[in-house]
Coordinates of C-alpha atoms and ligand atoms in Angstrom, one line a residue:
M1 CA -9.0 -6.2 16.0
S2 CA -10.0 -8.4 13.2
L3 CA -10.9 -7.9 9.6
D4 CA -14.5 -7.2 10.3
Q5 CA -13.6 -3.9 11.8
Y6 CA -13.4 -1.3 9.1
Y7 CA -11.7 2.1 8.6
L8 CA -12.9 4.8 6.3
L9 CA -10.5 5.0 3.3
G10 CA -9.2 8.6 3.2
R11 CA -11.8 11.3 3.1
S12 CA -14.6 9.2 1.9
G13 CA -17.5 7.0 3.1
L14 CA -15.9 3.8 1.9
R15 CA -15.3 1.2 4.7
V16 CA -12.3 -1.1 4.3
S17 CA -10.7 -3.8 6.4
R18 CA -7.4 -3.0 8.1
L19 CA -5.7 -5.7 6.0
A20 CA -6.3 -5.9 2.3
L21 CA -5.7 -9.1 0.3
G22 CA -3.1 -8.7 -2.3
T23 CA -3.5 -11.0 -5.3
M24 CA -0.4 -10.2 -7.3
N25 CA 0.5 -13.9 -6.9
F26 CA -2.9 -15.3 -8.1
G27 CA -2.2 -17.0 -11.4
I28 CA 0.9 -18.4 -13.0
G29 CA 1.6 -16.2 -16.0
G30 CA 3.6 -13.1 -16.8
F31 CA 6.0 -11.1 -14.6
H32 CA 5.0 -12.6 -11.2
A33 CA 4.9 -16.2 -12.5
S34 CA 7.9 -17.5 -10.4
Y35 CA 5.9 -17.3 -7.2
G36 CA 2.4 -17.4 -8.7
K37 CA -0.4 -19.7 -7.4
T38 CA -2.7 -21.9 -9.3
E39 CA -6.5 -21.7 -9.0
D40 CA -6.5 -24.5 -6.5
E41 CA -3.8 -22.8 -4.4
A42 CA -5.4 -19.4 -4.6
R43 CA -9.0 -20.4 -3.7
P44 CA -8.3 -21.3 0.0
I45 CA -6.3 -18.0 0.5
F46 CA -9.2 -16.0 -0.9
R47 CA -11.8 -17.9 1.1
R48 CA -9.8 -17.6 4.3
Y49 CA -9.7 -13.9 3.8
L50 CA -13.5 -13.7 3.4
D51 CA -14.0 -16.0 6.4
A52 CA -12.0 -13.6 8.5
G53 CA -14.4 -10.8 7.6
G54 CA -12.1 -9.1 5.0
N55 CA -13.7 -6.9 2.3
F56 CA -10.7 -5.2 0.6
V57 CA -9.1 -7.0 -2.4
D58 CA -6.3 -5.6 -4.5
T59 CA -5.4 -6.6 -8.0
A60 CA -4.1 -5.0 -11.3
D61 CA -4.5 -5.7 -15.0
F62 CA -0.7 -6.5 -15.2
Y63 CA -0.5 -9.1 -12.4
T64 CA 0.3 -12.5 -13.8
A65 CA -0.5 -11.1 -17.2
G66 CA -4.2 -10.7 -16.5
E67 CA -4.6 -14.1 -14.7
S68 CA -5.0 -12.5 -11.3
E69 CA -8.1 -10.6 -12.4
T70 CA -9.5 -13.6 -14.3
L71 CA -9.0 -15.9 -11.3
L72 CA -10.4 -13.3 -8.9
G73 CA -13.4 -12.9 -11.1
K74 CA -14.1 -16.6 -10.9
L75 CA -13.5 -16.8 -7.1
I76 CA -15.8 -13.8 -6.5
A77 CA -18.5 -15.2 -8.7
E78 CA -18.4 -18.6 -7.0
T79 CA -18.7 -17.1 -3.5
G80 CA -21.3 -14.5 -4.5
T81 CA -19.4 -11.8 -2.8
R82 CA -19.2 -9.1 -5.5
D83 CA -21.2 -6.4 -3.8
R84 CA -19.8 -6.8 -0.3
L85 CA -16.2 -6.5 -1.6
V86 CA -14.2 -3.3 -2.2
L87 CA -12.6 -4.5 -5.4
T88 CA -9.6 -2.5 -6.5
S89 CA -7.6 -2.7 -9.7
K90 CA -5.0 -0.6 -11.5
F91 CA -3.8 0.5 -14.9
T92 CA -0.5 1.8 -16.3
N93 CA 1.8 -1.1 -17.2
S94 CA 1.8 -2.2 -20.8
V95 CA -0.6 -5.0 -21.8
D96 CA 0.9 -5.1 -25.3
P97 CA 4.6 -4.0 -25.7
G98 CA 4.2 -3.4 -29.4
D99 CA 1.5 -0.8 -29.0
P100 CA 2.5 2.6 -27.5
N101 CA -1.1 3.3 -26.3
A102 CA -1.4 -0.1 -24.5
G103 CA 0.3 1.3 -21.5
G104 CA 0.7 4.6 -19.6
N105 CA -1.8 6.9 -18.2
G106 CA -3.4 8.5 -21.2
R107 CA -7.2 8.5 -21.7
K108 CA -7.1 6.0 -24.5
H109 CA -5.3 3.4 -22.4
I110 CA -7.2 4.0 -19.2
V111 CA -10.6 3.4 -21.0
R112 CA -9.3 0.3 -22.7
A113 CA -7.8 -0.9 -19.5
V114 CA -10.9 -0.5 -17.4
E115 CA -13.0 -2.3 -19.9
A116 CA -10.6 -5.2 -20.0
S117 CA -10.4 -5.4 -16.2
L118 CA -14.2 -5.4 -15.9
R119 CA -14.5 -8.3 -18.4
R120 CA -11.8 -10.4 -16.6
L121 CA -13.3 -9.6 -13.2
R122 CA -16.8 -10.4 -14.4
T123 CA -18.3 -7.2 -13.0
D124 CA -19.6 -4.0 -14.3
Y125 CA -17.9 -1.7 -11.8
L126 CA -14.7 -1.4 -9.8
D127 CA -14.9 0.1 -6.3
L128 CA -11.5 1.6 -6.5
Y129 CA -9.5 2.3 -9.6
L130 CA -5.8 3.3 -9.3
L131 CA -3.2 4.8 -11.5
H132 CA -0.5 2.2 -10.9
T133 CA 2.7 4.2 -11.6
W134 CA 3.4 7.8 -12.7
D135 CA 4.3 7.7 -16.4
R136 CA 6.1 11.1 -16.4
I137 CA 4.3 12.1 -19.5
T138 CA 0.5 12.3 -19.3
P139 CA -0.9 15.7 -18.0
V140 CA -2.5 15.2 -14.7
E141 CA -5.6 17.0 -15.9
E142 CA -6.1 14.2 -18.5
V143 CA -6.0 11.6 -15.8
L144 CA -8.4 13.5 -13.5
R145 CA -11.0 14.1 -16.3
T146 CA -10.8 10.4 -17.2
F147 CA -11.3 9.3 -13.6
D148 CA -14.3 11.7 -13.4
D149 CA -15.8 10.4 -16.6
L150 CA -15.4 6.8 -15.4
T151 CA -17.1 7.6 -12.1
R152 CA -20.0 9.3 -13.9
A153 CA -20.3 6.4 -16.3
G154 CA -20.7 4.0 -13.3
K155 CA -17.5 2.1 -14.2
I156 CA -15.7 3.0 -11.0
R157 CA -16.9 4.2 -7.6
Y158 CA -13.6 5.8 -6.3
A159 CA -10.2 6.8 -7.7
G160 CA -6.7 6.8 -6.3
L161 CA -3.0 6.8 -7.1
S162 CA -0.2 4.3 -6.5
D163 CA 3.6 4.9 -6.8
V164 CA 3.6 8.6 -7.6
P165 CA 5.7 11.5 -6.4
A166 CA 4.0 13.4 -3.6
W167 CA 4.0 16.6 -5.6
Y168 CA 2.0 14.9 -8.3
A169 CA -0.6 13.6 -5.8
A170 CA -0.9 17.0 -4.2
R171 CA -1.4 18.6 -7.6
A172 CA -4.0 16.0 -8.6
Q173 CA -6.0 16.4 -5.4
T174 CA -5.8 20.2 -5.4
L175 CA -7.0 20.4 -9.1
A176 CA -9.7 17.8 -8.4
E177 CA -11.0 19.9 -5.5
A178 CA -10.8 23.2 -7.4
H179 CA -12.7 21.8 -10.4
S180 CA -15.1 19.6 -8.5
L181 CA -13.8 16.5 -10.1
V182 CA -13.8 13.1 -8.4
P183 CA -11.2 13.3 -5.6
M184 CA -8.4 10.8 -4.9
I185 CA -9.1 8.8 -1.7
N186 CA -6.2 6.5 -1.7
L187 CA -2.4 6.4 -2.1
Q188 CA -1.0 2.9 -2.5
L189 CA 2.7 2.9 -1.7
P190 CA 5.5 0.7 -0.5
Y191 CA 5.7 0.8 3.3
S192 CA 7.3 -1.4 5.8
L193 CA 10.0 -1.5 8.5
V194 CA 12.6 -1.7 5.7
E195 CA 11.0 0.9 3.4
R196 CA 10.0 4.1 5.2
T197 CA 10.8 6.7 2.5
I198 CA 7.1 7.7 2.2
E199 CA 7.2 9.2 5.7
A200 CA 8.9 12.4 4.5
E201 CA 6.3 13.6 2.0
H202 CA 3.5 11.1 1.3
V203 CA 2.3 10.5 4.9
P204 CA 1.7 14.1 5.8
L205 CA 0.2 14.6 2.3
G206 CA -2.3 11.9 2.8
Q207 CA -3.2 13.1 6.2
T208 CA -3.7 16.7 5.0
L209 CA -5.5 16.1 1.7
G210 CA -7.6 13.1 2.7
L211 CA -5.9 10.2 0.9
G212 CA -5.8 7.0 3.0
I213 CA -2.6 5.1 2.6
T214 CA -2.6 1.5 1.7
A215 CA 0.8 -0.1 2.3
W216 CA 2.1 -2.6 -0.2
S217 CA 4.7 -5.3 0.6
P218 CA 4.2 -4.7 4.3
L219 CA 6.4 -7.8 5.0
A220 CA 8.9 -6.7 2.3
G221 CA 7.9 -9.7 0.2
G222 CA 8.6 -12.0 3.1
F223 CA 12.0 -10.6 4.3
L224 CA 10.4 -9.4 7.6
T225 CA 9.2 -12.9 8.4
G226 CA 12.7 -13.8 9.5
K227 CA 12.9 -16.8 7.2
Y228 CA 15.9 -15.6 5.3
R229 CA 19.6 -15.4 6.3
N230 CA 22.3 -13.2 5.1
S231 CA 24.6 -15.2 2.9
G232 CA 27.1 -12.3 2.4
K233 CA 26.2 -12.1 -1.3
G234 CA 22.4 -11.9 -0.8
L235 CA 20.0 -14.1 1.1
T236 CA 19.3 -17.8 1.6
G237 CA 16.2 -19.5 2.8
E238 CA 13.0 -20.9 1.4
G239 CA 10.7 -18.4 -0.2
R240 CA 10.1 -16.2 -3.2
L241 CA 13.0 -13.8 -2.4
S242 CA 15.5 -16.5 -2.8
G243 CA 14.2 -17.3 -6.2
E244 CA 13.4 -15.1 -9.2
G245 CA 11.0 -13.0 -7.0
G246 CA 14.1 -11.6 -5.2
V247 CA 15.9 -10.3 -8.3
G248 CA 16.6 -6.6 -8.0
Y249 CA 16.4 -6.6 -4.2
E250 CA 19.5 -5.6 -2.2
W251 CA 19.5 -5.9 1.6
T252 CA 21.7 -3.5 3.6
D253 CA 23.5 -4.1 6.9
Q254 CA 21.0 -1.8 8.6
Q255 CA 18.1 -4.0 7.3
W256 CA 19.8 -7.2 8.6
E257 CA 20.4 -5.5 11.9
L258 CA 16.7 -4.4 12.0
L259 CA 15.8 -8.1 11.6
A260 CA 17.6 -8.9 14.8
K261 CA 15.7 -6.2 16.7
L262 CA 12.5 -7.4 15.2
E263 CA 13.2 -10.9 16.4
S264 CA 13.9 -9.7 19.9
V265 CA 10.6 -7.7 20.0
A266 CA 8.7 -10.7 18.7
D267 CA 10.2 -13.0 21.3
A268 CA 9.4 -10.5 24.0
L269 CA 5.7 -10.5 22.9
G270 CA 5.5 -14.2 22.2
V271 CA 4.4 -13.6 18.6
T272 CA 6.0 -14.0 15.2
M273 CA 8.3 -11.4 13.5
A274 CA 5.8 -11.1 10.6
Q275 CA 3.0 -10.3 13.1
V276 CA 5.1 -7.5 14.7
A277 CA 6.1 -6.1 11.3
L278 CA 2.5 -6.1 10.1
N279 CA 1.1 -4.6 13.3
W280 CA 3.7 -1.9 13.1
V281 CA 2.8 -0.8 9.6
A282 CA -1.0 -1.2 10.1
T283 CA -0.9 1.1 13.1
Q284 CA 1.4 3.8 11.6
P285 CA -0.1 7.3 11.1
G286 CA -2.0 7.8 7.9
V287 CA -2.2 4.1 7.1
A288 CA -5.8 2.9 6.3
S289 CA -4.9 -0.7 5.4
A290 CA -1.9 -2.9 4.8
I291 CA -2.0 -5.1 1.6
V292 CA -0.7 -8.5 2.5
G293 CA 0.3 -11.3 0.2
A294 CA 0.1 -14.9 1.2
S295 CA 1.2 -18.2 -0.3
S296 CA -1.2 -20.3 1.8
A297 CA -4.3 -19.9 3.9
E298 CA -2.1 -20.6 7.0
Q299 CA 0.1 -17.6 6.2
L300 CA -2.9 -15.4 5.8
S301 CA -4.4 -16.5 9.1
S302 CA -1.2 -15.7 10.8
S303 CA -1.2 -12.3 9.2
V304 CA -4.8 -11.6 10.3
A305 CA -3.8 -12.4 13.9
A306 CA -1.2 -9.6 13.7
L307 CA -4.0 -7.1 14.2
D308 CA -4.5 -8.5 17.7
V309 CA -0.9 -7.8 18.8
E310 CA -0.4 -5.0 21.3
L311 CA 2.9 -3.3 20.5
P312 CA 4.0 -1.4 23.6
A313 CA 5.2 2.1 23.0
E314 CA 8.8 1.3 24.2
L315 CA 9.1 -1.6 21.8
R316 CA 7.7 0.4 19.0
A317 CA 10.3 3.1 19.7
E318 CA 13.0 0.5 19.5
L319 CA 11.7 -0.6 16.1
D320 CA 11.4 3.0 15.0
A321 CA 15.0 3.7 15.9
A322 CA 16.4 0.6 14.3
S323 CA 14.5 1.2 11.0
A324 CA 14.8 5.0 10.8
V325 CA 15.8 6.7 7.6
P326 CA 17.8 9.8 8.4
L327 CA 16.5 12.8 6.6
G328 CA 18.5 15.9 5.9
K329 CA 17.5 19.5 5.5
P330 CA 15.0 20.9 4.9
Y331 CA 13.1 18.1 6.7
T332 CA 15.0 18.6 9.9
M333 CA 13.6 22.2 10.0
F334 CA 10.0 20.8 10.3
T335 CA 10.5 18.9 13.6
P336 CA 8.5 20.0 16.5
Q337 CA 11.7 20.8 18.4
Y338 CA 13.1 23.0 15.6
Q339 CA 9.8 24.7 15.0
S340 CA 9.2 25.6 18.7
W341 CA 12.8 26.8 19.0
M342 CA 13.0 28.9 15.8
I343 CA 9.4 29.8 14.8
N344 CA 6.7 29.1 17.4
T345 CA 8.5 30.9 20.3
G346 CA 5.8 31.7 22.8
V347 CA 3.2 29.6 21.1
R348 CA 2.0 26.7 23.2
L349 CA 1.1 23.9 20.8
G350 CA 0.3 21.6 23.8
D351 CA -2.8 23.6 24.7
K352 CA -5.0 21.8 22.1
P353 CA -6.5 18.4 22.6
P354 CA -4.6 15.4 21.3
G355 CA -5.1 15.0 17.5
Y356 CA -5.7 18.7 17.0
H357 CA -2.3 19.2 15.4
P358 CA -1.2 16.7 12.7
V359 CA 1.3 14.3 14.1
V360 CA 4.6 14.3 12.3
R361 CA 6.7 11.2 13.1
N362 CA 10.0 9.6 12.2
W363 CA 12.0 12.7 11.9
V364 CA 15.6 11.9 12.7
P365 CA 17.3 15.2 13.0
E366 CA 21.0 14.8 12.4
N367 CA 21.8 18.3 13.6
Q368 CA 19.4 20.2 15.7
G369 CA 21.6 23.2 15.5
Ligands
LIG401 N1 1.2 -0.8 -6.3 C1 2.3 -1.5 -6.4 O1 3.2 -1.1 -7.1 C2 2.4 -2.8 -5.7 C3 3.7 -3.5 -5.8 C4 3.8 -4.7 -5.1 C5 2.7 -5.2 -4.5 N2 1.5 -4.6 -4.5 C6 0.3 -5.2 -3.8 O2 0.6 -5.6 -2.5 C7 0.3 -6.9 -2.3 C8 1.2 -7.6 -1.3 O3 2.6 -7.5 -1.8 P1 3.6 -8.6 -1.3 O4 3.1 -9.9 -1.8 O5 4.9 -8.1 -1.8 O6 3.4 -8.5 0.3 P2 4.1 -9.0 1.5 O7 3.0 -9.2 2.5 O8 5.2 -8.1 1.9 O9 4.8 -10.4 1.1 C9 4.0 -11.5 1.0 C10 4.9 -12.8 0.9 O10 5.6 -13.0 2.1 C11 5.6 -14.4 2.3 N3 4.9 -14.6 3.6 C12 3.7 -14.0 4.0 N4 3.4 -14.5 5.2 C13 4.3 -15.3 5.6 C14 4.5 -16.1 6.8 N5 3.7 -16.1 7.8 N6 5.6 -16.9 6.9 C15 6.5 -16.9 5.8 N7 6.4 -16.2 4.7 C16 5.3 -15.4 4.6 C17 4.9 -15.1 1.2 O11 5.9 -15.4 0.1 P3 6.6 -16.8 0.0 O12 5.9 -17.8 0.8 O13 6.5 -17.1 -1.5 O14 8.0 -16.6 0.4 C18 4.0 -14.0 0.7 O15 3.7 -14.1 -0.7 C19 0.4 -7.5 -3.8 O16 -0.4 -8.7 -3.9 C20 -0.3 -6.4 -4.6 O17 -1.7 -6.5 -4.5 C21 1.3 -3.4 -5.1

């Protein structure tokens, strides 16, 4: 598998690479400045992604205080790749803390945000526009109407959601379908071997309602590369997580133990820990693409090669077990075992061809009784 093999994103005709390029670290301003990259550092990363056949690029107005979009606009223009790329950006975070309408998901801000993103990116349309984070305030109908208007106006081609509760995404998609508004085709969510919360609600939601999942921080910001060590009070090692980029992260004993398992799987396969971690997430049910970050072209090449790794079922099962997040009731009542015991007695679910029934994975029933 390489980046010139494409998946359809959700229930749509949009073809995207199995690894997207994250550009949160392109630029040296704002919130992500501590691990930001200059233009000269970002250019080879971007070009390496294009050379590998990649077509899916992720940014946001907020990244490095707008520098990510500005830099990306320049890199896209100088490579003449605008039309072949699936260019994604996002709105929600405030671009002017003094102005209450300069953030959030209201119509006034969305329209202002898209115009500013288009200017910085030097383009007249975005392929995919995402609500960055649920703001708890704006009615979902307002967001849907605005997405629909932007699509009709030719400013965006497709719409999606990032970092929202599953119920919100389900309501958005159902209302969009019922009122023939532009549907959501993408859920951008945190997903990796150390962050599997989305499996309870978001993954089956995406599979059922046609939203392809794009996994952000698939290497947990570098934790899963194995380059950090547990210092007892946090972590040590060279990389963004041992600097300001690691503030707010806490690593549990289970996560450190998982790293040991990941290392043994990588050794058994003769590949790097990062490649196993990326392959695992990119091949999970419901995942259309994993959004990788890189500090150098070499890191990116190593990540691209992760798609060529064959992860045998027994080793995947070991990783699944080491990284599992136990879920309580009612989730334990949706397991195939529970259902066939309590509900589907006499119904033979196995009679249908593989893939006929949605696959529900990662249930960890604590108590089958
Ligand atoms: N929607 C959202 O809320 C949201 C949130 C976060 C991110 N995102 C998107 O997801 C993208 C990726 O996020 P991320 O950067 O956190 O992803 P990630 O892939 O989990 O982490 C990338 C970082 O890991 C380190 N790394 C990567 N490959 C490595 C290797 N082979 N060896 C050693 N270290 C390696 C690098 O950091 P160092 O070299 O500096 O250590 C690199 O910047 C972002 O750019 C953004 O587009 C979205």
